[in-house]
Amino acid sequence: MNNKVDWEAARRQPFAEVETPDDWPKSVRPLSWQGLSLFGVDEKRGLFWDGKRIKTEIKLGWAATLLGSLIALFTFLAAVATVSMAVTDILRYLDGS
């Protein structure tokens, strides 16, 4: 098995010369077999294309951040209410009422 990669050939023709489906965006093209060699992964499983890191993070918009914060706040308040009711019930039990 040949383990050598022809990097110049991979860089010359990274994309396959085929027609794409109509539902694909016009700027998207499939990779050629040589182009697949340009993908790489580091030890932290970061994705790279031809030695450059591919951005794979997602940032939430202000509305999603606000909604998530409200959900976290109300979940915390529900937990506090539940604990306080449990403490009240324990104290009533110990008091005998």
JSON list of C-alpha atoms in Angstrom, two decimals, residues 15-31:
[
{"chain": "A", "resi": 15, "resn": "PHE", "atom": "CA", "xyz": [-12.98, 19.44, -6.08]},
{"chain": "A", "resi": 16, "resn": "ALA", "atom": "CA", "xyz": [-14.64, 16.83, -8.25]},
{"chain": "A", "resi": 17, "resn": "GLU", "atom": "CA", "xyz": [-15.68, 17.85, -11.75]},
{"chain": "A", "resi": 18, "resn": "VAL", "atom": "CA", "xyz": [-19.33, 16.76, -11.45]},
{"chain": "A", "resi": 19, "resn": "GLU", "atom": "CA", "xyz": [-22.67, 18.49, -11.44]},
{"chain": "A", "resi": 20, "resn": "THR", "atom": "CA", "xyz": [-24.20, 19.10, -8.04]},
{"chain": "A", "resi": 21, "resn": "PRO", "atom": "CA", "xyz": [-27.84, 18.49, -7.11]},
{"chain": "A", "resi": 22, "resn": "ASP", "atom": "CA", "xyz": [-30.24, 21.40, -7.63]},
{"chain": "A", "resi": 23, "resn": "ASP", "atom": "CA", "xyz": [-30.96, 21.68, -3.89]},
{"chain": "A", "resi": 24, "resn": "TRP", "atom": "CA", "xyz": [-27.29, 22.36, -3.06]},
{"chain": "A", "resi": 25, "resn": "PRO", "atom": "CA", "xyz": [-26.13, 25.99, -2.78]},
{"chain": "A", "resi": 26, "resn": "LYS", "atom": "CA", "xyz": [-24.35, 27.06, -5.98]},
{"chain": "A", "resi": 27, "resn": "SER", "atom": "CA", "xyz": [-21.06, 27.69, -4.13]},
{"chain": "A", "resi": 28, "resn": "VAL", "atom": "CA", "xyz": [-20.87, 24.13, -2.69]},
{"chain": "A", "resi": 29, "resn": "ARG", "atom": "CA", "xyz": [-18.94, 21.49, -4.63]},
{"chain": "A", "resi": 30, "resn": "PRO", "atom": "CA", "xyz": [-18.05, 17.88, -3.77]},
{"chain": "A", "resi": 31, "resn": "LEU", "atom": "CA", "xyz": [-14.45, 16.95, -3.03]}
]
